[in-house]
mmCIF file with all atom_site columns, C-alpha atoms in Angstrom:
data_model
loop_
_atom_site.group_PDB
_atom_site.id
_atom_site.type_symbol
_atom_site.label_atom_id
_atom_site.label_alt_id
_atom_site.label_comp_id
_atom_site.label_asym_id
_atom_site.label_entity_id
_atom_site.label_seq_id
_atom_site.pdbx_PDB_ins_code
_atom_site.Cartn_x
_atom_site.Cartn_y
_atom_site.Cartn_z
_atom_site.occupancy
_atom_site.B_iso_or_equiv
_atom_site.pdbx_formal_charge
_atom_site.auth_seq_id
_atom_site.auth_comp_id
_atom_site.auth_asym_id
_atom_site.auth_atom_id
_atom_site.pdbx_PDB_model_num
ATOM 1   C CA . MET R 1 1   ? 68.150 135.172 142.108 1.00 94.00 ? 1   MET R CA 1
ATOM 2   C CA . GLU R 1 2   ? 69.172 132.726 139.419 1.00 96.00 ? 2   GLU R CA 1
ATOM 3   C CA . ILE R 1 3   ? 68.111 129.123 138.829 1.00 97.00 ? 3   ILE R CA 1
ATOM 4   C CA . TRP R 1 4   ? 70.053 126.488 137.081 1.00 97.00 ? 4   TRP R CA 1
ATOM 5   C CA . ILE R 1 5   ? 67.726 124.162 135.275 1.00 97.00 ? 5   ILE R CA 1
ATOM 6   C CA . ASN R 1 6   ? 67.433 121.412 132.906 1.00 96.00 ? 6   ASN R CA 1
ATOM 7   C CA . PRO R 1 7   ? 64.062 121.969 131.196 1.00 95.00 ? 7   PRO R CA 1
ATOM 8   C CA . ALA R 1 8   ? 63.476 118.412 130.657 1.00 95.00 ? 8   ALA R CA 1
ATOM 9   C CA . CYS R 1 9   ? 63.517 117.902 134.638 1.00 95.00 ? 9   CYS R CA 1
ATOM 10  C CA . SER R 1 10  ? 60.190 117.722 136.382 1.00 96.00 ? 10  SER R CA 1
ATOM 11  C CA . LYS R 1 11  ? 61.700 119.166 139.647 1.00 96.00 ? 11  LYS R CA 1
ATOM 12  C CA . CYS R 1 12  ? 63.092 122.260 137.672 1.00 97.00 ? 12  CYS R CA 1
ATOM 13  C CA . ARG R 1 13  ? 59.684 122.776 136.038 1.00 96.00 ? 13  ARG R CA 1
ATOM 14  C CA . SER R 1 14  ? 57.916 122.625 139.402 1.00 96.00 ? 14  SER R CA 1
ATOM 15  C CA . ALA R 1 15  ? 60.417 124.956 140.993 1.00 97.00 ? 15  ALA R CA 1
ATOM 16  C CA . LEU R 1 16  ? 59.779 127.487 138.102 1.00 97.00 ? 16  LEU R CA 1
ATOM 17  C CA . THR R 1 17  ? 56.082 127.189 138.501 1.00 97.00 ? 17  THR R CA 1
ATOM 18  C CA . LEU R 1 18  ? 56.372 127.968 142.201 1.00 96.00 ? 18  LEU R CA 1
ATOM 19  C CA . LEU R 1 19  ? 58.558 130.847 141.500 1.00 97.00 ? 19  LEU R CA 1
ATOM 20  C CA . ASP R 1 20  ? 56.183 132.393 138.978 1.00 97.00 ? 20  ASP R CA 1
ATOM 21  C CA . ALA R 1 21  ? 53.189 131.787 141.292 1.00 96.00 ? 21  ALA R CA 1
ATOM 22  C CA . GLU R 1 22  ? 54.978 133.626 143.994 1.00 95.00 ? 22  GLU R CA 1
ATOM 23  C CA . GLY R 1 23  ? 55.943 136.604 141.510 1.00 95.00 ? 23  GLY R CA 1
ATOM 24  C CA . ALA R 1 24  ? 59.585 135.919 142.088 1.00 95.00 ? 24  ALA R CA 1
ATOM 25  C CA . ASP R 1 25  ? 62.227 137.971 140.176 1.00 94.00 ? 25  ASP R CA 1
ATOM 26  C CA . TYR R 1 26  ? 64.609 135.358 138.854 1.00 96.00 ? 26  TYR R CA 1
ATOM 27  C CA . THR R 1 27  ? 66.736 134.601 135.786 1.00 97.00 ? 27  THR R CA 1
ATOM 28  C CA . VAL R 1 28  ? 67.078 131.051 134.270 1.00 98.00 ? 28  VAL R CA 1
ATOM 29  C CA . ARG R 1 29  ? 70.205 129.203 133.426 1.00 97.00 ? 29  ARG R CA 1
ATOM 30  C CA . ARG R 1 30  ? 69.903 126.317 131.273 1.00 97.00 ? 30  ARG R CA 1
ATOM 31  C CA . TYR R 1 31  ? 73.132 124.793 132.474 1.00 97.00 ? 31  TYR R CA 1
ATOM 32  C CA . LEU R 1 32  ? 73.403 122.193 129.935 1.00 96.00 ? 32  LEU R CA 1
ATOM 33  C CA . GLU R 1 33  ? 73.474 124.856 127.291 1.00 96.00 ? 33  GLU R CA 1
ATOM 34  C CA . GLU R 1 34  ? 75.387 127.563 129.194 1.00 97.00 ? 34  GLU R CA 1
ATOM 35  C CA . VAL R 1 35  ? 77.713 125.253 130.978 1.00 97.00 ? 35  VAL R CA 1
ATOM 36  C CA . PRO R 1 36  ? 79.222 126.529 134.209 1.00 97.00 ? 36  PRO R CA 1
ATOM 37  C CA . SER R 1 37  ? 82.995 126.779 134.342 1.00 98.00 ? 37  SER R CA 1
ATOM 38  C CA . GLU R 1 38  ? 84.867 125.117 137.127 1.00 98.00 ? 38  GLU R CA 1
ATOM 39  C CA . ASP R 1 39  ? 85.279 128.492 138.942 1.00 98.00 ? 39  ASP R CA 1
ATOM 40  C CA . GLU R 1 40  ? 81.521 129.091 138.771 1.00 97.00 ? 40  GLU R CA 1
ATOM 41  C CA . ILE R 1 41  ? 80.911 125.509 140.173 1.00 98.00 ? 41  ILE R CA 1
ATOM 42  C CA . ALA R 1 42  ? 83.251 126.120 142.894 1.00 98.00 ? 42  ALA R CA 1
ATOM 43  C CA . ALA R 1 43  ? 81.821 129.413 143.768 1.00 97.00 ? 43  ALA R CA 1
ATOM 44  C CA . VAL R 1 44  ? 78.416 127.725 143.913 1.00 97.00 ? 44  VAL R CA 1
ATOM 45  C CA . LEU R 1 45  ? 79.508 124.794 145.966 1.00 98.00 ? 45  LEU R CA 1
ATOM 46  C CA . ASP R 1 46  ? 80.768 127.465 148.461 1.00 97.00 ? 46  ASP R CA 1
ATOM 47  C CA . ARG R 1 47  ? 77.600 129.144 148.702 1.00 96.00 ? 47  ARG R CA 1
ATOM 48  C CA . LEU R 1 48  ? 75.830 125.742 148.950 1.00 96.00 ? 48  LEU R CA 1
ATOM 49  C CA . GLY R 1 49  ? 78.305 124.759 151.689 1.00 96.00 ? 49  GLY R CA 1
ATOM 50  C CA . LEU R 1 50  ? 78.627 121.449 150.109 1.00 97.00 ? 50  LEU R CA 1
ATOM 51  C CA . GLU R 1 51  ? 81.236 119.310 148.325 1.00 98.00 ? 51  GLU R CA 1
ATOM 52  C CA . PRO R 1 52  ? 81.180 118.301 144.655 1.00 98.00 ? 52  PRO R CA 1
ATOM 53  C CA . TRP R 1 53  ? 80.179 114.804 145.281 1.00 97.00 ? 53  TRP R CA 1
ATOM 54  C CA . ASP R 1 54  ? 77.310 116.016 147.362 1.00 97.00 ? 54  ASP R CA 1
ATOM 55  C CA . ILE R 1 55  ? 75.664 117.663 144.040 1.00 97.00 ? 55  ILE R CA 1
ATOM 56  C CA . THR R 1 56  ? 76.731 114.844 141.734 1.00 97.00 ? 56  THR R CA 1
ATOM 57  C CA . ARG R 1 57  ? 74.066 112.828 139.999 1.00 96.00 ? 57  ARG R CA 1
ATOM 58  C CA . THR R 1 58  ? 75.875 109.385 140.499 1.00 94.00 ? 58  THR R CA 1
ATOM 59  C CA . GLN R 1 59  ? 73.227 107.373 138.869 1.00 94.00 ? 59  GLN R CA 1
ATOM 60  C CA . GLU R 1 60  ? 73.725 108.889 135.348 1.00 94.00 ? 60  GLU R CA 1
ATOM 61  C CA . ALA R 1 61  ? 75.524 106.839 132.733 1.00 95.00 ? 61  ALA R CA 1
ATOM 62  C CA . GLU R 1 62  ? 78.145 109.398 132.425 1.00 95.00 ? 62  GLU R CA 1
ATOM 63  C CA . ALA R 1 63  ? 78.977 108.891 136.175 1.00 97.00 ? 63  ALA R CA 1
ATOM 64  C CA . ALA R 1 64  ? 79.278 105.076 135.534 1.00 96.00 ? 64  ALA R CA 1
ATOM 65  C CA . ASP R 1 65  ? 81.423 105.666 132.512 1.00 96.00 ? 65  ASP R CA 1
ATOM 66  C CA . LEU R 1 66  ? 83.892 107.947 134.632 1.00 97.00 ? 66  LEU R CA 1
ATOM 67  C CA . GLY R 1 67  ? 83.973 105.390 137.400 1.00 97.00 ? 67  GLY R CA 1
ATOM 68  C CA . LEU R 1 68  ? 82.805 108.146 139.852 1.00 95.00 ? 68  LEU R CA 1
ATOM 69  C CA . LYS R 1 69  ? 81.786 105.659 142.409 1.00 93.00 ? 69  LYS R CA 1
ATOM 70  C CA . ASP R 1 70  ? 85.487 104.785 142.947 1.00 96.00 ? 70  ASP R CA 1
ATOM 71  C CA . TRP R 1 71  ? 86.771 108.213 143.274 1.00 97.00 ? 71  TRP R CA 1
ATOM 72  C CA . ALA R 1 72  ? 87.929 109.501 146.570 1.00 97.00 ? 72  ALA R CA 1
ATOM 73  C CA . ARG R 1 73  ? 85.754 112.192 148.264 1.00 97.00 ? 73  ARG R CA 1
ATOM 74  C CA . ASP R 1 74  ? 88.349 114.370 150.022 1.00 97.00 ? 74  ASP R CA 1
ATOM 75  C CA . ALA R 1 75  ? 90.115 117.711 149.707 1.00 96.00 ? 75  ALA R CA 1
ATOM 76  C CA . SER R 1 76  ? 92.850 116.197 147.270 1.00 97.00 ? 76  SER R CA 1
ATOM 77  C CA . THR R 1 77  ? 90.275 115.115 144.712 1.00 97.00 ? 77  THR R CA 1
ATOM 78  C CA . ARG R 1 78  ? 87.572 118.093 144.929 1.00 97.00 ? 78  ARG R CA 1
ATOM 79  C CA . GLY R 1 79  ? 89.229 119.668 141.821 1.00 97.00 ? 79  GLY R CA 1
ATOM 80  C CA . ARG R 1 80  ? 88.846 116.595 139.953 1.00 97.00 ? 80  ARG R CA 1
ATOM 81  C CA . TRP R 1 81  ? 85.311 116.361 140.903 1.00 98.00 ? 81  TRP R CA 1
ATOM 82  C CA . ILE R 1 82  ? 84.548 120.035 139.971 1.00 98.00 ? 82  ILE R CA 1
ATOM 83  C CA . GLY R 1 83  ? 86.365 119.326 136.553 1.00 98.00 ? 83  GLY R CA 1
ATOM 84  C CA . ALA R 1 84  ? 84.080 116.341 135.875 1.00 98.00 ? 84  ALA R CA 1
ATOM 85  C CA . LEU R 1 85  ? 81.037 118.496 136.670 1.00 98.00 ? 85  LEU R CA 1
ATOM 86  C CA . ALA R 1 86  ? 82.199 121.221 134.340 1.00 98.00 ? 86  ALA R CA 1
ATOM 87  C CA . ALA R 1 87  ? 82.886 118.614 131.654 1.00 98.00 ? 87  ALA R CA 1
ATOM 88  C CA . HIS R 1 88  ? 79.772 116.667 132.263 1.00 97.00 ? 88  HIS R CA 1
ATOM 89  C CA . PRO R 1 89  ? 77.041 119.081 133.381 1.00 97.00 ? 89  PRO R CA 1
ATOM 90  C CA . ARG R 1 90  ? 74.338 116.444 133.078 1.00 96.00 ? 90  ARG R CA 1
ATOM 91  C CA . LEU R 1 91  ? 75.923 115.216 136.350 1.00 97.00 ? 91  LEU R CA 1
ATOM 92  C CA . ILE R 1 92  ? 75.064 118.538 138.204 1.00 97.00 ? 92  ILE R CA 1
ATOM 93  C CA . GLN R 1 93  ? 71.990 117.984 140.654 1.00 96.00 ? 93  GLN R CA 1
ATOM 94  C CA . ARG R 1 94  ? 69.172 120.385 139.804 1.00 96.00 ? 94  ARG R CA 1
ATOM 95  C CA . PRO R 1 95  ? 67.708 122.739 140.258 1.00 97.00 ? 95  PRO R CA 1
ATOM 96  C CA . ILE R 1 96  ? 70.076 125.025 142.141 1.00 98.00 ? 96  ILE R CA 1
ATOM 97  C CA . ILE R 1 97  ? 69.028 128.334 143.034 1.00 97.00 ? 97  ILE R CA 1
ATOM 98  C CA . THR R 1 98  ? 71.476 131.049 143.932 1.00 94.00 ? 98  THR R CA 1
ATOM 99  C CA . ALA R 1 99  ? 69.606 133.659 146.340 1.00 90.00 ? 99  ALA R CA 1
ATOM 100 C CA . ASP R 1 100 ? 70.272 137.324 146.382 1.00 86.00 ? 100 ASP R CA 1
ATOM 101 C CA . ASP R 1 101 ? 71.696 137.135 150.006 1.00 91.00 ? 101 ASP R CA 1
ATOM 102 C CA . GLY R 1 102 ? 74.572 135.137 148.646 1.00 92.00 ? 102 GLY R CA 1
ATOM 103 C CA . THR R 1 103 ? 73.471 131.705 149.584 1.00 92.00 ? 103 THR R CA 1
ATOM 104 C CA . ALA R 1 104 ? 72.544 128.842 147.256 1.00 95.00 ? 104 ALA R CA 1
ATOM 105 C CA . LEU R 1 105 ? 70.514 125.691 147.597 1.00 95.00 ? 105 LEU R CA 1
ATOM 106 C CA . VAL R 1 106 ? 69.402 122.607 145.709 1.00 96.00 ? 106 VAL R CA 1
ATOM 107 C CA . ALA R 1 107 ? 65.752 123.301 145.235 1.00 95.00 ? 107 ALA R CA 1
ATOM 108 C CA . ARG R 1 108 ? 64.176 119.847 144.759 1.00 94.00 ? 108 ARG R CA 1
ATOM 109 C CA . THR R 1 109 ? 61.396 120.494 146.849 1.00 95.00 ? 109 THR R CA 1
ATOM 110 C CA . ASP R 1 110 ? 58.618 123.089 147.135 1.00 95.00 ? 110 ASP R CA 1
ATOM 111 C CA . GLU R 1 111 ? 59.974 123.762 150.579 1.00 94.00 ? 111 GLU R CA 1
ATOM 112 C CA . ALA R 1 112 ? 63.467 124.466 149.384 1.00 95.00 ? 112 ALA R CA 1
ATOM 113 C CA . VAL R 1 113 ? 62.007 126.924 146.583 1.00 95.00 ? 113 VAL R CA 1
ATOM 114 C CA . ARG R 1 114 ? 60.105 128.620 149.517 1.00 93.00 ? 114 ARG R CA 1
ATOM 115 C CA . ASP R 1 115 ? 63.343 128.837 151.553 1.00 92.00 ? 115 ASP R CA 1
ATOM 116 C CA . ALA R 1 116 ? 65.147 130.594 148.637 1.00 92.00 ? 116 ALA R CA 1
ATOM 117 C CA . LEU R 1 117 ? 62.194 132.909 148.292 1.00 91.00 ? 117 LEU R CA 1
ATOM 118 C CA . SER R 1 118 ? 62.425 133.851 151.905 1.00 90.00 ? 118 SER R CA 1
ATOM 119 C CA . ARG R 1 119 ? 66.101 134.837 151.640 1.00 85.00 ? 119 ARG R CA 1
#
């Protein structure tokens, strides 16, 4: 499995601690340094079963600067949202775990991390 993290994020550090405690085999992607492409974001969204606005940190200053709260949330604007996430990775919710079974989840709770471990 792979986990997308921001090392400054307490939820990310908690997820890593739990993964280590469980002896999980995983790789870390510091997504602010190794920014995912639009294609990678779209693929993760498909694995998550979510839309880009579902994983967007709308409270960030960058979101306000972009005016995201006023963007439509429909199929016609999906690409625009994905482009914004690729251009401004700080807006991506974290941590995200891509599981070995082809699924993914936003692992903000211990329960979510354990769910990823069970896949």
